[in-house]
Short mmCIF file of C-alpha atoms in Angstrom, two decimals:
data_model
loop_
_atom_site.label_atom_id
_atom_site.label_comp_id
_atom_site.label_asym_id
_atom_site.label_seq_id
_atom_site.Cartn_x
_atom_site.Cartn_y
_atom_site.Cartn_z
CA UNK T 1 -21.44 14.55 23.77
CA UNK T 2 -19.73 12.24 26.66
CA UNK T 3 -16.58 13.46 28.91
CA UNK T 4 -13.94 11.65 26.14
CA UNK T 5 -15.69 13.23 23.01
CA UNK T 6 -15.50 16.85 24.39
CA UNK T 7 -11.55 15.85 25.57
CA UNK T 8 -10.61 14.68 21.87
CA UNK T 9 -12.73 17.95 20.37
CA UNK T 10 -9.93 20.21 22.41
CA UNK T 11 -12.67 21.13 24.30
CA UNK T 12 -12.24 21.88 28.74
CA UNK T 13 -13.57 19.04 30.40
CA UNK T 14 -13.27 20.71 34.46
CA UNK T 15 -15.96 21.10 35.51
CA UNK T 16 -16.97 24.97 35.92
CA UNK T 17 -21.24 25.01 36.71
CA UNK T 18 -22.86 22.68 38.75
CA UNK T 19 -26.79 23.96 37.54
CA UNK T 20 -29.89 23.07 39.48
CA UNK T 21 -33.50 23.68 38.14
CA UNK T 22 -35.72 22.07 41.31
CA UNK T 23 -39.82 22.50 40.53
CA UNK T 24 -42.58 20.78 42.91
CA UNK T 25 -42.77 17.42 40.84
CA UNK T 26 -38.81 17.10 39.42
CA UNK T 27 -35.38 17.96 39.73
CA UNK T 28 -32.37 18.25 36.96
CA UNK T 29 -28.69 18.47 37.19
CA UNK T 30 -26.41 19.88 34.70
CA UNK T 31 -22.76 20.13 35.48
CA UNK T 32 -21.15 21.90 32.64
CA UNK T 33 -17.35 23.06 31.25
CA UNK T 34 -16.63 26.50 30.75
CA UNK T 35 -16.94 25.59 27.18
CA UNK T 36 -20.08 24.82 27.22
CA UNK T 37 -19.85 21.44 27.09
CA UNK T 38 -22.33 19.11 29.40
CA UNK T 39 -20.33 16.60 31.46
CA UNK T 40 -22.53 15.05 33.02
CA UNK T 41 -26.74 15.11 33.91
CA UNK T 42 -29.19 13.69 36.35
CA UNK T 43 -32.81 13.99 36.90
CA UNK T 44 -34.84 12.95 39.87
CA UNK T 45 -38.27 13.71 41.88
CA UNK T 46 -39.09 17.25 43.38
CA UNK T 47 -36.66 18.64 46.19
CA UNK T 48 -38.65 21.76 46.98
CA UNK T 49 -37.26 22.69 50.76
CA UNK T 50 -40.45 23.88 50.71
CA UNK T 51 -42.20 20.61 50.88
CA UNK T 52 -39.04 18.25 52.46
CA UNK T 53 -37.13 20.96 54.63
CA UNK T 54 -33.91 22.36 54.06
CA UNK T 55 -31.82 19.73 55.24
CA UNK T 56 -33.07 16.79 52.93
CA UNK T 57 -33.12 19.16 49.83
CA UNK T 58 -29.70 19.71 50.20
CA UNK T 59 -29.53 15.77 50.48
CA UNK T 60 -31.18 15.21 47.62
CA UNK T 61 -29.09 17.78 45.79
CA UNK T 62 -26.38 16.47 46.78
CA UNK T 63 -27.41 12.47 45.28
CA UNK T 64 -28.34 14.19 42.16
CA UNK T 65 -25.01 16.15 41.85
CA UNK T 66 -23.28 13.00 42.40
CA UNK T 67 -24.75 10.78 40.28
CA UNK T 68 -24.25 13.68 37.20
CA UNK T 69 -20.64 13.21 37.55
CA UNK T 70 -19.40 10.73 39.46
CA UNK T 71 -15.75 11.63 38.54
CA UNK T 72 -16.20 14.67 41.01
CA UNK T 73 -13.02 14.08 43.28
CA UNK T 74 -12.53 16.31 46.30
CA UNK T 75 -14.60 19.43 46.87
CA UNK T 76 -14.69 21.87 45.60
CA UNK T 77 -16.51 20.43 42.74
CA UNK T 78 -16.77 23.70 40.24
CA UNK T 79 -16.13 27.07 40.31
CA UNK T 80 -20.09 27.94 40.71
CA UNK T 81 -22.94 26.53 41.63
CA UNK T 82 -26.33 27.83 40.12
CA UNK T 83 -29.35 26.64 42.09
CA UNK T 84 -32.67 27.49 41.27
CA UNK T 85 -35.44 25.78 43.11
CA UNK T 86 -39.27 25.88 43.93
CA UNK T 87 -40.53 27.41 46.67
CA UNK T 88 -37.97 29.97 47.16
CA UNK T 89 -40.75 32.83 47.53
CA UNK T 90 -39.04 34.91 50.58
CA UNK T 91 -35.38 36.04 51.13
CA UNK T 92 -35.46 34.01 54.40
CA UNK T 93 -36.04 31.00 52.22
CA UNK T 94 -33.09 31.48 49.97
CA UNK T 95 -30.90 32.58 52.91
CA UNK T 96 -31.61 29.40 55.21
CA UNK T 97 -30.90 27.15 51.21
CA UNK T 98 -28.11 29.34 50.10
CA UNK T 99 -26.54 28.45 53.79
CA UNK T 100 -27.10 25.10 53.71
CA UNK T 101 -25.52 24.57 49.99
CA UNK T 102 -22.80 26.70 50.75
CA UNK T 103 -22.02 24.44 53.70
CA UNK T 104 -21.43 21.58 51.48
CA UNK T 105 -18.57 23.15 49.50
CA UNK T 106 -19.53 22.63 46.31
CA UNK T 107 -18.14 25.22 44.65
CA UNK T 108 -16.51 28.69 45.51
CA UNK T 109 -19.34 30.66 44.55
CA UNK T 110 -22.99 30.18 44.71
CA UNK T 111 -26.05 31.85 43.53
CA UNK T 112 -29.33 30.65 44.37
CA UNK T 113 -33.00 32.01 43.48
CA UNK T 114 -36.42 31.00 42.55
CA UNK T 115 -36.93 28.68 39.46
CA UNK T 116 -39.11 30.72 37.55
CA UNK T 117 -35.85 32.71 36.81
CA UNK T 118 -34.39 30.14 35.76
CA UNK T 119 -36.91 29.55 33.43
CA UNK T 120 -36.39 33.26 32.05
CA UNK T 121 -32.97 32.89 31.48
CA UNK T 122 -33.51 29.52 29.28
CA UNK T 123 -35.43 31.52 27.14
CA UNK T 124 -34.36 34.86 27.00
CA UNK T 125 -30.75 37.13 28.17
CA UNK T 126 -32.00 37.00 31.51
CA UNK T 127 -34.21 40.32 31.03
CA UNK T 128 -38.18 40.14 30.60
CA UNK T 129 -41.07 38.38 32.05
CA UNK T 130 -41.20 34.19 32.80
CA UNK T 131 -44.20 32.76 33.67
CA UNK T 132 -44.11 28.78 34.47
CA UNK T 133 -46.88 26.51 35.28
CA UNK T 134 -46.47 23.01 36.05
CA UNK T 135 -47.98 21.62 39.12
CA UNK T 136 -48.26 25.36 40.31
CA UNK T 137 -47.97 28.59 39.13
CA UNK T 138 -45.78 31.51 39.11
CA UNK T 139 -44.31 34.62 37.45
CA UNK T 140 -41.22 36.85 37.86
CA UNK T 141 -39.53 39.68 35.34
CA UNK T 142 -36.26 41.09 35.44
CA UNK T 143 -36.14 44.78 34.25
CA UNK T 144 -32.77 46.15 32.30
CA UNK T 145 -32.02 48.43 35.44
CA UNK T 146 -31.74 44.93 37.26
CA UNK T 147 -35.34 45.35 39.06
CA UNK T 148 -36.92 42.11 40.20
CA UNK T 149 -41.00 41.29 40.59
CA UNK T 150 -41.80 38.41 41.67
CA UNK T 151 -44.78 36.95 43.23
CA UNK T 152 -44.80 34.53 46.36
CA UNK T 153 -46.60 31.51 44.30
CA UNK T 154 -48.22 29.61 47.37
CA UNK T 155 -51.13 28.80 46.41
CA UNK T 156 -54.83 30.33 47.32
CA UNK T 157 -53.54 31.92 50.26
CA UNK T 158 -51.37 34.20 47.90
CA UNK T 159 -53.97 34.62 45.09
CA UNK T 160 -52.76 32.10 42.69
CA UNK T 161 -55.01 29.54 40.32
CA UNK T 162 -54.18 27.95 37.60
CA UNK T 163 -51.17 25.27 38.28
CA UNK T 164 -51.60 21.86 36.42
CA UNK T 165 -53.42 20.18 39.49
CA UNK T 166 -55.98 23.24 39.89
CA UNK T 167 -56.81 22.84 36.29
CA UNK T 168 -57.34 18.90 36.91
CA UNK T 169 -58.96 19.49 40.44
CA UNK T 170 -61.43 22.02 38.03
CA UNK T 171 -61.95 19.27 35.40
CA UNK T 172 -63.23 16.77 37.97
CA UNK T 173 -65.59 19.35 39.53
CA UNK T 174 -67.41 20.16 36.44
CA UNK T 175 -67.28 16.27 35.72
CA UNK T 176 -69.00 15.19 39.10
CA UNK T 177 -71.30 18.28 38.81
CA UNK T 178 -72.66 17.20 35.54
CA UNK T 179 -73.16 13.75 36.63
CA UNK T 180 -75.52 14.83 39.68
CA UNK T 181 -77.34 17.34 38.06
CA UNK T 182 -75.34 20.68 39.78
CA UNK T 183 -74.24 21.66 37.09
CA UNK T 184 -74.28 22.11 32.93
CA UNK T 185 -73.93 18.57 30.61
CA UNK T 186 -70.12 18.31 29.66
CA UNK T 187 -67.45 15.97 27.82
CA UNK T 188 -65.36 16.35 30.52
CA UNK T 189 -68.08 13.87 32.60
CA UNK T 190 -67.50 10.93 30.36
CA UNK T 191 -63.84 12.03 29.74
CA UNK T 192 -62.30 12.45 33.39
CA UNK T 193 -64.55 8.94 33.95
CA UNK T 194 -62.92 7.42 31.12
CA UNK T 195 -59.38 8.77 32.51
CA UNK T 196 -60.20 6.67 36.08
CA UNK T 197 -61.00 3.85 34.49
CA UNK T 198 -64.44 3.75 36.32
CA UNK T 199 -67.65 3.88 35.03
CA UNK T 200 -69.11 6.77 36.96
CA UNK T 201 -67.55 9.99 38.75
CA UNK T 202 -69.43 8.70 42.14
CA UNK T 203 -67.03 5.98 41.63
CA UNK T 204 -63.86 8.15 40.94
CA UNK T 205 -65.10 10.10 44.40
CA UNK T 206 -65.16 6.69 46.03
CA UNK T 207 -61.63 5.88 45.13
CA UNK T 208 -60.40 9.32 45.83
CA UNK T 209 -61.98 9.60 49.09
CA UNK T 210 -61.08 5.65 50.24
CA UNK T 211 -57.58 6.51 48.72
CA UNK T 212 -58.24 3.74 46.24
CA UNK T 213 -56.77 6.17 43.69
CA UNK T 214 -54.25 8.34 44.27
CA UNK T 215 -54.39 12.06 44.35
CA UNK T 216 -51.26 12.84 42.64
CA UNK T 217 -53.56 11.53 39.54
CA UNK T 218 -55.47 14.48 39.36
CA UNK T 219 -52.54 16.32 38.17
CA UNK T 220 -52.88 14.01 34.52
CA UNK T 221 -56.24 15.57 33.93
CA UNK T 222 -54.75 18.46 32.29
CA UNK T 223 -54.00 17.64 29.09
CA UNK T 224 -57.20 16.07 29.30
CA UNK T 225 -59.49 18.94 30.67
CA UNK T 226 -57.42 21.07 26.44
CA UNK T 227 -58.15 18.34 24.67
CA UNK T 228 -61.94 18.33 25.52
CA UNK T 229 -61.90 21.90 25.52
CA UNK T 230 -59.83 22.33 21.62
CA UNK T 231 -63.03 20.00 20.41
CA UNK T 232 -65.76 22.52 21.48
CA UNK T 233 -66.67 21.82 24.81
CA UNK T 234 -68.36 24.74 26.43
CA UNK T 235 -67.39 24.24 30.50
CA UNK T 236 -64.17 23.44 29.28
CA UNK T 237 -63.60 26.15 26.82
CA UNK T 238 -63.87 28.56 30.00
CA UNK T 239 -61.79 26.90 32.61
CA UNK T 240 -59.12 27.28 29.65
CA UNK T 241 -60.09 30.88 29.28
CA UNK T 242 -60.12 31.73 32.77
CA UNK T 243 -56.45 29.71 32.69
CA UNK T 244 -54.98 31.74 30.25
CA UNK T 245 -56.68 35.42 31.70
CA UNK T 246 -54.31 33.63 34.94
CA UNK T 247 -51.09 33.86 32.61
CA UNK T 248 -51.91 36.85 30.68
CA UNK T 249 -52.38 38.86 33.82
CA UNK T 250 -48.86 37.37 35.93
CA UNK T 251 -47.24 39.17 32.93
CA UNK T 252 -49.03 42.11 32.43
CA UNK T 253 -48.97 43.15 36.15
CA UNK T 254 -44.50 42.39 36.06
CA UNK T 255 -44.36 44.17 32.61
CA UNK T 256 -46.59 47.33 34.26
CA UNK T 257 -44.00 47.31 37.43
CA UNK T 258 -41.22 46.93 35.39
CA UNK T 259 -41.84 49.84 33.08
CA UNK T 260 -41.93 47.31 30.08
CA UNK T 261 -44.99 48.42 28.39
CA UNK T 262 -43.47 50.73 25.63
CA UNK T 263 -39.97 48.90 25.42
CA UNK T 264 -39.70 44.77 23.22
CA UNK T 265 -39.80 42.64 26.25
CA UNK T 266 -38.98 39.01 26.05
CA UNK T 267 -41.53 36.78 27.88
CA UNK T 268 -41.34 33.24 28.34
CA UNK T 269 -43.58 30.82 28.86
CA UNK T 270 -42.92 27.68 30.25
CA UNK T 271 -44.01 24.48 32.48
CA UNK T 272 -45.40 21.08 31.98
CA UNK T 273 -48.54 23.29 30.86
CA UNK T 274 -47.49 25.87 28.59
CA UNK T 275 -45.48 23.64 26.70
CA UNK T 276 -48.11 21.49 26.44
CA UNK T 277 -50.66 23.17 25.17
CA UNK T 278 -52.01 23.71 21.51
CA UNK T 279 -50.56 26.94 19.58
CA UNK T 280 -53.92 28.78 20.08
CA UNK T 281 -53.91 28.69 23.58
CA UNK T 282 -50.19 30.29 23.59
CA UNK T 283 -51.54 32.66 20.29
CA UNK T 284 -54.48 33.83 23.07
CA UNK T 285 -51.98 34.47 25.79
CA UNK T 286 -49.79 36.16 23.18
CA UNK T 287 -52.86 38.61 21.86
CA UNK T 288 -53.71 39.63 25.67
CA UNK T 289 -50.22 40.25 26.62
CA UNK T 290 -49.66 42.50 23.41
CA UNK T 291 -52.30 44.54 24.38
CA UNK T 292 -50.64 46.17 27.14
CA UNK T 293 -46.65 45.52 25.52
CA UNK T 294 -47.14 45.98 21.95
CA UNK T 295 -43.69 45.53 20.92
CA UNK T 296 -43.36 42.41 23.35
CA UNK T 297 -42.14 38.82 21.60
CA UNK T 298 -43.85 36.10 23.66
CA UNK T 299 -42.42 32.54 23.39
CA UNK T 300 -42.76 29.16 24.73
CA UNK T 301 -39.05 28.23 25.71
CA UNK T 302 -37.35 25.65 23.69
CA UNK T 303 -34.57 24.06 26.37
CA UNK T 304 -35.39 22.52 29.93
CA UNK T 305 -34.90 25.33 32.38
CA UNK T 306 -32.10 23.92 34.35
CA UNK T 307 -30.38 25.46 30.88
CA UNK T 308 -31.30 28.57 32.10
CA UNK T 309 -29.37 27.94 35.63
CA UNK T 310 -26.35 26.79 33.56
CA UNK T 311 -26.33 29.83 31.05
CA UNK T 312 -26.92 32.41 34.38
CA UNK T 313 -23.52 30.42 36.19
CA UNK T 314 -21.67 30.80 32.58
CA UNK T 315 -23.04 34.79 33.08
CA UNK T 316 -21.63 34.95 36.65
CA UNK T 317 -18.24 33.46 34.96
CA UNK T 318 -18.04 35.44 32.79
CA UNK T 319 -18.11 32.62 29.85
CA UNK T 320 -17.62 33.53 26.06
CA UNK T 321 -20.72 34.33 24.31
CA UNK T 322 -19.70 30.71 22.25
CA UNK T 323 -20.05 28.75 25.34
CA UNK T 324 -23.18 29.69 25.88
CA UNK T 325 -24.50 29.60 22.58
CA UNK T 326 -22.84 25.91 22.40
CA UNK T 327 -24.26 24.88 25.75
CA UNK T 328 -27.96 25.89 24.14
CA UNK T 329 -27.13 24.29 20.63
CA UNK T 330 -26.90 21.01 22.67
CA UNK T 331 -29.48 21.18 24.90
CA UNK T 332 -32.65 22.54 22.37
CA UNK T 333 -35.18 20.51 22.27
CA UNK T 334 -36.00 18.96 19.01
#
């Protein structure tokens, strides 16, 4: 719906949530009416302060916000700002970005967090277990007494495996193992080849090492590394297996600490990966997580998670339980 087709439906076109959703590979924008109603949107690359510093996330925020609405007159912008951004594992992290954003006036209020609770709220009322892989991976719950668990998410150094560009890093291994004998016969040696372009995986070294290809690539052998593994193939079946052990166990360990085990939780899955992936792999993560939750109703989310920031700024408002349900009506994924 555009600015003048939300003004002739009656409907408040001042803008009341600016929402961020920030992962390590892409950004989205969502400025929103306290109706419901999107005004504007923007998407651009990764703007994990993380991985570019403070200072030039809140740059690249600020392009993004911008170029959402670019009828934003003086500041502030909106009533609330809702940021939720990638590698925001420690309170000092959101302190330094939560001082930085409120600098820029925005808004007169601000929340900011991690994005994997973001990605909770998109799918859920905000209480329950997300887990989110994309490029990385991550979990976090939120328990009806308002507990938080969360996990810092940074990699080997903090336990984690399983992120989209592990599972392609994996893929390759077994691939260039099978090709010089180290390791078992797999599809994944002609497949990953195949995805190169090149005839042989000493080639697809040779490119990787003489930066002939580019890294970043590795990330597309995901979907690859399910698709060899949904038509049989052995090595590939149990990097997939040991993947979703990864998810199953990021929310059996929150729904433990949480004291969710004997209540319904809500947990959501979501990511480039888990959305991605063939209903048995989500049926397999559902089966495992049931085990220790019973009652729990697992689901792969169904709006982009920068929905979630918006709905958690229309919480902080105060919005009518219409707005909300609006805002998600327009924003579901078809």
């Amino acid at each position: 719906m555009s600015v003048s087709d939300s003004a002739s439906a009656g409907k408040s076109t001042s803008a009341a949530v600016i929402a961020i959703d920030g992962g390590n590979s892409k950004t989205e924008v969502l400025v929103i009416s306290e109706d419901g109603v999107v005004l504007g949107k923007s998407r651009g690359p990764g703007a994990s302060p993380q991985n570019i510093g403070v200072a030039a996330c809140v740059a690249a925020l600020e392009d993004l916000v911008l170029q959402a609405y670019p009828e934003f007159g003086d500041k502030p912008f909106a009533t609330h700002t809702s940021a939720y951004l990638a590698g925001l594992d420690f309170p000092r992290e959101e302190e330094a970005l939560h001082a930085a954003l409120a600098a820029r006036g925005w808004s007169d209020t601000l929340t900011v967090g991690n994005d994997t609770l973001a990605l909770l709220r998109a799918g859920s009322a905000g209480v329950g277990v997300a887990v989110v892989c994309g490029a990385g991976i991550n979990g976090a719950g939120v328990g009806p007494d308002g507990r938080v668990h969360r996990f810092p998410a940074l990699g080997k150094i903090s336990g984690d495996w399983g992120g989209g560009y592990r599972l392609g890093e994996e893929a390759l291994w077994w691939a260039v193992r099978a090709e010089d004998g180290r390791g078992p016969r797999t599809a994944l040696q002609p497949a990953v080849a195949g995805y190169f372009g090149r005839p042989t995986l000493l080639d697809v070294v040779q490119g990787l090492h003489f930066e002939e290809i580019d890294p970043a690539s590795i990330h597309g052998l995901c979907p690859l590394l399910f698709e060899v593994a949904a038509a049989g193939d052995e090595v590939a079946q149990d990097i997939v297996t040991r993947f979703v052990e990864e998810v199953s166990v990021f929310a059996t360990v929150i729904l433990r600490e949480l004291d969710l085990t004997a209540d319904a939780p809500e947990i959501v899955l979501g990511g480039g990966v888990l959305t991605g992936i063939g209903a048995p792999v989500i049926a397999e993560i559902e089966r495992r997580c049931l085990k220790v939750a019973p009652r729990a109703v697992v689901r792969v989310v169904d709006v982009n998670p920068v929905v979630g920031a918006a709905l958690s700024g229309l919480d902080t408002l105060g919005a009518s339980e219409a707005a909300k349900a609006a805002l998600k009506a327009a924003t579901q994924r078809a």
